[in-house]
Amino acid sequence: MKPKQRTKLFERLRDAIPAPSSELKYNSHYELLVAVVLSAQATDISVNRATKTLFPQANTPEAMIALGVKRLKGHIKAIGLYNSKAKHIIKLSQLLIERHQSKVPASRKELEALPGVGRKTANVILNTAFGKPTIAVDTHLFRVSNRTGLAPGKDVREVEDQLMKRVPDEFKMGAHHWLILHGRYTCTARKPRCRSCTIQELCQFQEKQINPNQGE
């Protein structure tokens, strides 16, 4: 995909969603961190359902530690890997108190030193909480980047590196949210909605379905 096409692609996505944002529900950097840790291999819907009851009881590191692992598990047991996630959340809460005055750090190194926080989670926090031009690559971004020809790559790190090189600077802040929403609702894994896609003619997906007889 050529530079002018990439610019046009993001202009289209921006026109469709002028102010993209996370679908996770949170009211602080700490709540966002907990929600993103919970979202690994889980849907935002399931995370929001869990945090709706969790956050009124524990929305600070101190309150989370007071809640304890057992009661935390009770709130998040419908989410995959809840046992390990509960342990990670309690431990990272302890480290936030000990090392960061109960605040979520704004550096990649310090974020990735927290239990349950890898590169993707750190990228989400840096972008969403601290306004840094990072791009977290999940399954949706990986699929969209490869399908469209925007930033092909064999693994998530290669796709991330390609996106950081290819996404025009003016769109880097919103790129993560635009692409994840596009992958979630339009460029879906099965039966992508090519006919209603705003970037249809820019997309290099060889199997795109634009004929009315091909489905949606």
PDB file of N, CA and C in Angstrom, residues 29-106:
ATOM      1  N   HIS A  29      -6.510   5.875  35.669  1.00  0.00           N
ATOM      2  CA  HIS A  29      -5.422   5.106  35.068  1.00  0.00           C
ATOM      3  C   HIS A  29      -5.334   3.714  35.693  1.00  0.00           C
ATOM      4  N   TYR A  30      -5.552   3.640  36.993  1.00  0.00           N
ATOM      5  CA  TYR A  30      -5.493   2.337  37.664  1.00  0.00           C
ATOM      6  C   TYR A  30      -6.606   1.420  37.170  1.00  0.00           C
ATOM      7  N   GLU A  31      -7.808   1.930  37.063  1.00  0.00           N
ATOM      8  CA  GLU A  31      -8.920   1.115  36.561  1.00  0.00           C
ATOM      9  C   GLU A  31      -8.637   0.658  35.131  1.00  0.00           C
ATOM     10  N   LEU A  32      -8.061   1.529  34.313  1.00  0.00           N
ATOM     11  CA  LEU A  32      -7.717   1.144  32.943  1.00  0.00           C
ATOM     12  C   LEU A  32      -6.695   0.017  32.948  1.00  0.00           C
ATOM     13  N   LEU A  33      -5.674   0.135  33.786  1.00  0.00           N
ATOM     14  CA  LEU A  33      -4.648  -0.902  33.862  1.00  0.00           C
ATOM     15  C   LEU A  33      -5.256  -2.245  34.240  1.00  0.00           C
ATOM     16  N   VAL A  34      -6.090  -2.260  35.264  1.00  0.00           N
ATOM     17  CA  VAL A  34      -6.740  -3.501  35.691  1.00  0.00           C
ATOM     18  C   VAL A  34      -7.607  -4.065  34.566  1.00  0.00           C
ATOM     19  N   ALA A  35      -8.367  -3.210  33.912  1.00  0.00           N
ATOM     20  CA  ALA A  35      -9.255  -3.658  32.835  1.00  0.00           C
ATOM     21  C   ALA A  35      -8.470  -4.245  31.671  1.00  0.00           C
ATOM     22  N   VAL A  36      -7.352  -3.627  31.325  1.00  0.00           N
ATOM     23  CA  VAL A  36      -6.552  -4.130  30.201  1.00  0.00           C
ATOM     24  C   VAL A  36      -5.905  -5.465  30.558  1.00  0.00           C
ATOM     25  N   VAL A  37      -5.431  -5.605  31.787  1.00  0.00           N
ATOM     26  CA  VAL A  37      -4.887  -6.900  32.229  1.00  0.00           C
ATOM     27  C   VAL A  37      -5.966  -7.979  32.139  1.00  0.00           C
ATOM     28  N   LEU A  38      -7.174  -7.650  32.551  1.00  0.00           N
ATOM     29  CA  LEU A  38      -8.281  -8.611  32.487  1.00  0.00           C
ATOM     30  C   LEU A  38      -8.674  -8.939  31.051  1.00  0.00           C
ATOM     31  N   SER A  39      -8.424  -8.018  30.123  1.00  0.00           N
ATOM     32  CA  SER A  39      -8.921  -8.184  28.750  1.00  0.00           C
ATOM     33  C   SER A  39      -8.117  -9.166  27.909  1.00  0.00           C
ATOM     34  N   ALA A  40      -6.966  -9.617  28.404  1.00  0.00           N
ATOM     35  CA  ALA A  40      -6.174 -10.583  27.648  1.00  0.00           C
ATOM     36  C   ALA A  40      -6.985 -11.857  27.419  1.00  0.00           C
ATOM     37  N   GLN A  41      -7.149 -12.231  26.160  1.00  0.00           N
ATOM     38  CA  GLN A  41      -7.930 -13.418  25.780  1.00  0.00           C
ATOM     39  C   GLN A  41      -9.352 -13.365  26.342  1.00  0.00           C
ATOM     40  N   ALA A  42      -9.908 -12.165  26.386  1.00  0.00           N
ATOM     41  CA  ALA A  42     -11.288 -11.981  26.851  1.00  0.00           C
ATOM     42  C   ALA A  42     -11.901 -10.823  26.077  1.00  0.00           C
ATOM     43  N   THR A  43     -13.209 -10.763  26.039  1.00  0.00           N
ATOM     44  CA  THR A  43     -13.875  -9.671  25.329  1.00  0.00           C
ATOM     45  C   THR A  43     -14.036  -8.458  26.242  1.00  0.00           C
ATOM     46  N   ASP A  44     -14.108  -7.287  25.632  1.00  0.00           N
ATOM     47  CA  ASP A  44     -14.343  -6.078  26.423  1.00  0.00           C
ATOM     48  C   ASP A  44     -15.684  -6.152  27.144  1.00  0.00           C
ATOM     49  N   ILE A  45     -16.651  -6.795  26.516  1.00  0.00           N
ATOM     50  CA  ILE A  45     -17.975  -6.932  27.130  1.00  0.00           C
ATOM     51  C   ILE A  45     -17.880  -7.701  28.447  1.00  0.00           C
ATOM     52  N   SER A  46     -17.140  -8.819  28.432  1.00  0.00           N
ATOM     53  CA  SER A  46     -17.018  -9.625  29.653  1.00  0.00           C
ATOM     54  C   SER A  46     -16.227  -8.879  30.724  1.00  0.00           C
ATOM     55  N   VAL A  47     -15.226  -8.119  30.309  1.00  0.00           N
ATOM     56  CA  VAL A  47     -14.444  -7.336  31.269  1.00  0.00           C
ATOM     57  C   VAL A  47     -15.308  -6.243  31.891  1.00  0.00           C
ATOM     58  N   ASN A  48     -16.066  -5.536  31.075  1.00  0.00           N
ATOM     59  CA  ASN A  48     -16.934  -4.467  31.598  1.00  0.00           C
ATOM     60  C   ASN A  48     -17.985  -5.014  32.554  1.00  0.00           C
ATOM     61  N   ARG A  49     -18.461  -6.214  32.268  1.00  0.00           N
ATOM     62  CA  ARG A  49     -19.446  -6.837  33.149  1.00  0.00           C
ATOM     63  C   ARG A  49     -18.822  -7.125  34.521  1.00  0.00           C
ATOM     64  N   ALA A  50     -17.566  -7.573  34.503  1.00  0.00           N
ATOM     65  CA  ALA A  50     -16.877  -7.879  35.762  1.00  0.00           C
ATOM     66  C   ALA A  50     -16.509  -6.613  36.533  1.00  0.00           C
ATOM     67  N   THR A  51     -15.986  -5.626  35.833  1.00  0.00           N
ATOM     68  CA  THR A  51     -15.539  -4.412  36.527  1.00  0.00           C
ATOM     69  C   THR A  51     -16.705  -3.553  37.013  1.00  0.00           C
ATOM     70  N   LYS A  52     -17.883  -3.788  36.472  1.00  0.00           N
ATOM     71  CA  LYS A  52     -19.064  -3.049  36.937  1.00  0.00           C
ATOM     72  C   LYS A  52     -19.322  -3.310  38.417  1.00  0.00           C
ATOM     73  N   THR A  53     -19.030  -4.521  38.872  1.00  0.00           N
ATOM     74  CA  THR A  53     -19.187  -4.832  40.300  1.00  0.00           C
ATOM     75  C   THR A  53     -17.871  -4.699  41.059  1.00  0.00           C
ATOM     76  N   LEU A  54     -16.752  -4.911  40.346  1.00  0.00           N
ATOM     77  CA  LEU A  54     -15.442  -4.856  41.006  1.00  0.00           C
ATOM     78  C   LEU A  54     -15.029  -3.441  41.390  1.00  0.00           C
ATOM     79  N   PHE A  55     -15.092  -2.514  40.447  1.00  0.00           N
ATOM     80  CA  PHE A  55     -14.550  -1.178  40.703  1.00  0.00           C
ATOM     81  C   PHE A  55     -15.259  -0.396  41.810  1.00  0.00           C
ATOM     82  N   PRO A  56     -16.566  -0.553  42.012  1.00  0.00           N
ATOM     83  CA  PRO A  56     -17.175   0.139  43.156  1.00  0.00           C
ATOM     84  C   PRO A  56     -16.599  -0.315  44.503  1.00  0.00           C
ATOM     85  N   GLN A  57     -16.040  -1.525  44.534  1.00  0.00           N
ATOM     86  CA  GLN A  57     -15.456  -2.041  45.771  1.00  0.00           C
ATOM     87  C   GLN A  57     -13.944  -1.860  45.840  1.00  0.00           C
ATOM     88  N   ALA A  58     -13.299  -1.848  44.668  1.00  0.00           N
ATOM     89  CA  ALA A  58     -11.834  -1.760  44.653  1.00  0.00           C
ATOM     90  C   ALA A  58     -11.368  -1.040  43.397  1.00  0.00           C
ATOM     91  N   ASN A  59     -11.109   0.250  43.532  1.00  0.00           N
ATOM     92  CA  ASN A  59     -10.650   1.021  42.371  1.00  0.00           C
ATOM     93  C   ASN A  59      -9.338   1.760  42.638  1.00  0.00           C
ATOM     94  N   THR A  60      -8.628   1.315  43.683  1.00  0.00           N
ATOM     95  CA  THR A  60      -7.288   1.822  43.977  1.00  0.00           C
ATOM     96  C   THR A  60      -6.424   0.624  44.351  1.00  0.00           C
ATOM     97  N   PRO A  61      -5.098   0.743  44.264  1.00  0.00           N
ATOM     98  CA  PRO A  61      -4.246  -0.378  44.669  1.00  0.00           C
ATOM     99  C   PRO A  61      -4.504  -0.820  46.105  1.00  0.00           C
ATOM    100  N   GLU A  62      -4.682   0.149  46.995  1.00  0.00           N
ATOM    101  CA  GLU A  62      -4.913  -0.184  48.408  1.00  0.00           C
ATOM    102  C   GLU A  62      -6.223  -0.948  48.596  1.00  0.00           C
ATOM    103  N   ALA A  63      -7.273  -0.495  47.927  1.00  0.00           N
ATOM    104  CA  ALA A  63      -8.578  -1.155  48.048  1.00  0.00           C
ATOM    105  C   ALA A  63      -8.549  -2.545  47.432  1.00  0.00           C
ATOM    106  N   MET A  64      -7.768  -2.711  46.357  1.00  0.00           N
ATOM    107  CA  MET A  64      -7.673  -4.021  45.710  1.00  0.00           C
ATOM    108  C   MET A  64      -6.972  -5.021  46.626  1.00  0.00           C
ATOM    109  N   ILE A  65      -5.920  -4.581  47.274  1.00  0.00           N
ATOM    110  CA  ILE A  65      -5.216  -5.460  48.207  1.00  0.00           C
ATOM    111  C   ILE A  65      -6.116  -5.812  49.387  1.00  0.00           C
ATOM    112  N   ALA A  66      -6.879  -4.855  49.860  1.00  0.00           N
ATOM    113  CA  ALA A  66      -7.815  -5.113  50.955  1.00  0.00           C
ATOM    114  C   ALA A  66      -8.895  -6.102  50.529  1.00  0.00           C
ATOM    115  N   LEU A  67      -9.293  -6.033  49.266  1.00  0.00           N
ATOM    116  CA  LEU A  67     -10.294  -6.974  48.744  1.00  0.00           C
ATOM    117  C   LEU A  67      -9.755  -8.393  48.783  1.00  0.00           C
ATOM    118  N   GLY A  68      -8.505  -8.563  48.369  1.00  0.00           N
ATOM    119  CA  GLY A  68      -7.860  -9.868  48.421  1.00  0.00           C
ATOM    120  C   GLY A  68      -8.126 -10.730  47.203  1.00  0.00           C
ATOM    121  N   VAL A  69      -7.270 -11.716  47.025  1.00  0.00           N
ATOM    122  CA  VAL A  69      -7.340 -12.591  45.848  1.00  0.00           C
ATOM    123  C   VAL A  69      -8.662 -13.339  45.773  1.00  0.00           C
ATOM    124  N   LYS A  70      -9.110 -13.887  46.883  1.00  0.00           N
ATOM    125  CA  LYS A  70     -10.315 -14.716  46.867  1.00  0.00           C
ATOM    126  C   LYS A  70     -11.540 -13.934  46.412  1.00  0.00           C
ATOM    127  N   ARG A  71     -11.755 -12.761  46.988  1.00  0.00           N
ATOM    128  CA  ARG A  71     -12.934 -11.971  46.609  1.00  0.00           C
ATOM    129  C   ARG A  71     -12.776 -11.372  45.210  1.00  0.00           C
ATOM    130  N   LEU A  72     -11.538 -11.061  44.840  1.00  0.00           N
ATOM    131  CA  LEU A  72     -11.290 -10.578  43.478  1.00  0.00           C
ATOM    132  C   LEU A  72     -11.686 -11.648  42.466  1.00  0.00           C
ATOM    133  N   LYS A  73     -11.316 -12.889  42.738  1.00  0.00           N
ATOM    134  CA  LYS A  73     -11.691 -13.988  41.843  1.00  0.00           C
ATOM    135  C   LYS A  73     -13.203 -14.095  41.697  1.00  0.00           C
ATOM    136  N   GLY A  74     -13.920 -13.815  42.767  1.00  0.00           N
ATOM    137  CA  GLY A  74     -15.376 -13.878  42.702  1.00  0.00           C
ATOM    138  C   GLY A  74     -15.958 -12.902  41.695  1.00  0.00           C
ATOM    139  N   HIS A  75     -15.303 -11.761  41.524  1.00  0.00           N
ATOM    140  CA  HIS A  75     -15.777 -10.752  40.569  1.00  0.00           C
ATOM    141  C   HIS A  75     -15.404 -11.098  39.133  1.00  0.00           C
ATOM    142  N   ILE A  76     -14.268 -11.789  38.941  1.00  0.00           N
ATOM    143  CA  ILE A  76     -13.752 -11.970  37.583  1.00  0.00           C
ATOM    144  C   ILE A  76     -13.785 -13.420  37.109  1.00  0.00           C
ATOM    145  N   LYS A  77     -14.485 -14.294  37.831  1.00  0.00           N
ATOM    146  CA  LYS A  77     -14.436 -15.723  37.511  1.00  0.00           C
ATOM    147  C   LYS A  77     -15.028 -16.076  36.149  1.00  0.00           C
ATOM    148  N   ALA A  78     -15.811 -15.175  35.558  1.00  0.00           N
ATOM    149  CA  ALA A  78     -16.371 -15.443  34.227  1.00  0.00           C
ATOM    150  C   ALA A  78     -15.374 -15.121  33.116  1.00  0.00           C
ATOM    151  N   ILE A  79     -14.234 -14.552  33.482  1.00  0.00           N
ATOM    152  CA  ILE A  79     -13.212 -14.170  32.505  1.00  0.00           C
ATOM    153  C   ILE A  79     -12.148 -15.257  32.432  1.00  0.00           C
ATOM    154  N   GLY A  80     -11.683 -15.550  31.244  1.00  0.00           N
ATOM    155  CA  GLY A  80     -10.655 -16.565  31.061  1.00  0.00           C
ATOM    156  C   GLY A  80      -9.384 -16.251  31.839  1.00  0.00           C
ATOM    157  N   LEU A  81      -8.724 -17.296  32.319  1.00  0.00           N
ATOM    158  CA  LEU A  81      -7.465 -17.176  33.064  1.00  0.00           C
ATOM    159  C   LEU A  81      -7.609 -16.336  34.337  1.00  0.00           C
ATOM    160  N   TYR A  82      -8.798 -16.388  34.943  1.00  0.00           N
ATOM    161  CA  TYR A  82      -9.063 -15.494  36.078  1.00  0.00           C
ATOM    162  C   TYR A  82      -8.169 -15.775  37.285  1.00  0.00           C
ATOM    163  N   ASN A  83      -7.747 -17.030  37.460  1.00  0.00           N
ATOM    164  CA  ASN A  83      -6.884 -17.342  38.606  1.00  0.00           C
ATOM    165  C   ASN A  83      -5.558 -16.592  38.528  1.00  0.00           C
ATOM    166  N   SER A  84      -4.899 -16.702  37.381  1.00  0.00           N
ATOM    167  CA  SER A  84      -3.604 -16.026  37.231  1.00  0.00           C
ATOM    168  C   SER A  84      -3.776 -14.515  37.170  1.00  0.00           C
ATOM    169  N   LYS A  85      -4.854 -14.048  36.552  1.00  0.00           N
ATOM    170  CA  LYS A  85      -5.089 -12.604  36.463  1.00  0.00           C
ATOM    171  C   LYS A  85      -5.318 -11.998  37.845  1.00  0.00           C
ATOM    172  N   ALA A  86      -6.020 -12.706  38.704  1.00  0.00           N
ATOM    173  CA  ALA A  86      -6.260 -12.206  40.064  1.00  0.00           C
ATOM    174  C   ALA A  86      -4.938 -12.048  40.817  1.00  0.00           C
ATOM    175  N   LYS A  87      -4.069 -13.042  40.685  1.00  0.00           N
ATOM    176  CA  LYS A  87      -2.764 -12.971  41.357  1.00  0.00           C
ATOM    177  C   LYS A  87      -1.932 -11.815  40.808  1.00  0.00           C
ATOM    178  N   HIS A  88      -1.970 -11.647  39.486  1.00  0.00           N
ATOM    179  CA  HIS A  88      -1.218 -10.553  38.866  1.00  0.00           C
ATOM    180  C   HIS A  88      -1.713  -9.194  39.358  1.00  0.00           C
ATOM    181  N   ILE A  89      -3.030  -9.039  39.431  1.00  0.00           N
ATOM    182  CA  ILE A  89      -3.606  -7.743  39.823  1.00  0.00           C
ATOM    183  C   ILE A  89      -3.263  -7.391  41.269  1.00  0.00           C
ATOM    184  N   ILE A  90      -3.308  -8.377  42.149  1.00  0.00           N
ATOM    185  CA  ILE A  90      -2.935  -8.119  43.546  1.00  0.00           C
ATOM    186  C   ILE A  90      -1.454  -7.756  43.643  1.00  0.00           C
ATOM    187  N   LYS A  91      -0.614  -8.509  42.932  1.00  0.00           N
ATOM    188  CA  LYS A  91       0.829  -8.253  42.982  1.00  0.00           C
ATOM    189  C   LYS A  91       1.181  -6.906  42.357  1.00  0.00           C
ATOM    190  N   LEU A  92       0.592  -6.592  41.214  1.00  0.00           N
ATOM    191  CA  LEU A  92       0.909  -5.297  40.588  1.00  0.00           C
ATOM    192  C   LEU A  92       0.409  -4.135  41.453  1.00  0.00           C
ATOM    193  N   SER A  93      -0.679  -4.363  42.160  1.00  0.00           N
ATOM    194  CA  SER A  93      -1.181  -3.329  43.075  1.00  0.00           C
ATOM    195  C   SER A  93      -0.175  -3.075  44.198  1.00  0.00           C
ATOM    196  N   GLN A  94       0.404  -4.154  44.712  1.00  0.00           N
ATOM    197  CA  GLN A  94       1.431  -4.019  45.750  1.00  0.00           C
ATOM    198  C   GLN A  94       2.638  -3.247  45.229  1.00  0.00           C
ATOM    199  N   LEU A  95       3.045  -3.564  44.000  1.00  0.00           N
ATOM    200  CA  LEU A  95       4.211  -2.901  43.415  1.00  0.00           C
ATOM    201  C   LEU A  95       3.937  -1.433  43.110  1.00  0.00           C
ATOM    202  N   LEU A  96       2.713  -1.119  42.722  1.00  0.00           N
ATOM    203  CA  LEU A  96       2.371   0.286  42.483  1.00  0.00           C
ATOM    204  C   LEU A  96       2.515   1.098  43.767  1.00  0.00           C
ATOM    205  N   ILE A  97       2.103   0.503  44.885  1.00  0.00           N
ATOM    206  CA  ILE A  97       2.226   1.183  46.184  1.00  0.00           C
ATOM    207  C   ILE A  97       3.696   1.322  46.580  1.00  0.00           C
ATOM    208  N   GLU A  98       4.448   0.225  46.427  1.00  0.00           N
ATOM    209  CA  GLU A  98       5.840   0.196  46.879  1.00  0.00           C
ATOM    210  C   GLU A  98       6.770   1.051  46.019  1.00  0.00           C
ATOM    211  N   ARG A  99       6.532   1.043  44.709  1.00  0.00           N
ATOM    212  CA  ARG A  99       7.488   1.674  43.790  1.00  0.00           C
ATOM    213  C   ARG A  99       7.013   2.989  43.169  1.00  0.00           C
ATOM    214  N   HIS A 100       5.700   3.190  43.110  1.00  0.00           N
ATOM    215  CA  HIS A 100       5.194   4.311  42.304  1.00  0.00           C
ATOM    216  C   HIS A 100       4.166   5.184  43.027  1.00  0.00           C
ATOM    217  N   GLN A 101       4.185   5.177  44.352  1.00  0.00           N
ATOM    218  CA  GLN A 101       3.256   6.011  45.126  1.00  0.00           C
ATOM    219  C   GLN A 101       1.796   5.773  44.715  1.00  0.00           C
ATOM    220  N   SER A 102       1.488   4.525  44.412  1.00  0.00           N
ATOM    221  CA  SER A 102       0.131   4.084  44.043  1.00  0.00           C
ATOM    222  C   SER A 102      -0.330   4.594  42.676  1.00  0.00           C
ATOM    223  N   LYS A 103       0.598   5.163  41.906  1.00  0.00           N
ATOM    224  CA  LYS A 103       0.238   5.677  40.584  1.00  0.00           C
ATOM    225  C   LYS A 103       0.712   4.723  39.490  1.00  0.00           C
ATOM    226  N   VAL A 104       0.012   4.726  38.372  1.00  0.00           N
ATOM    227  CA  VAL A 104       0.414   3.918  37.222  1.00  0.00           C
ATOM    228  C   VAL A 104       1.569   4.637  36.530  1.00  0.00           C
ATOM    229  N   PRO A 105       2.712   3.967  36.352  1.00  0.00           N
ATOM    230  CA  PRO A 105       3.858   4.631  35.727  1.00  0.00           C
ATOM    231  C   PRO A 105       3.621   4.917  34.248  1.00  0.00           C
ATOM    232  N   ALA A 106       4.325   5.926  33.738  1.00  0.00           N
ATOM    233  CA  ALA A 106       4.131   6.352  32.349  1.00  0.00           C
ATOM    234  C   ALA A 106       5.284   5.945  31.444  1.00  0.00           C
TER     235      ALA A 106
END
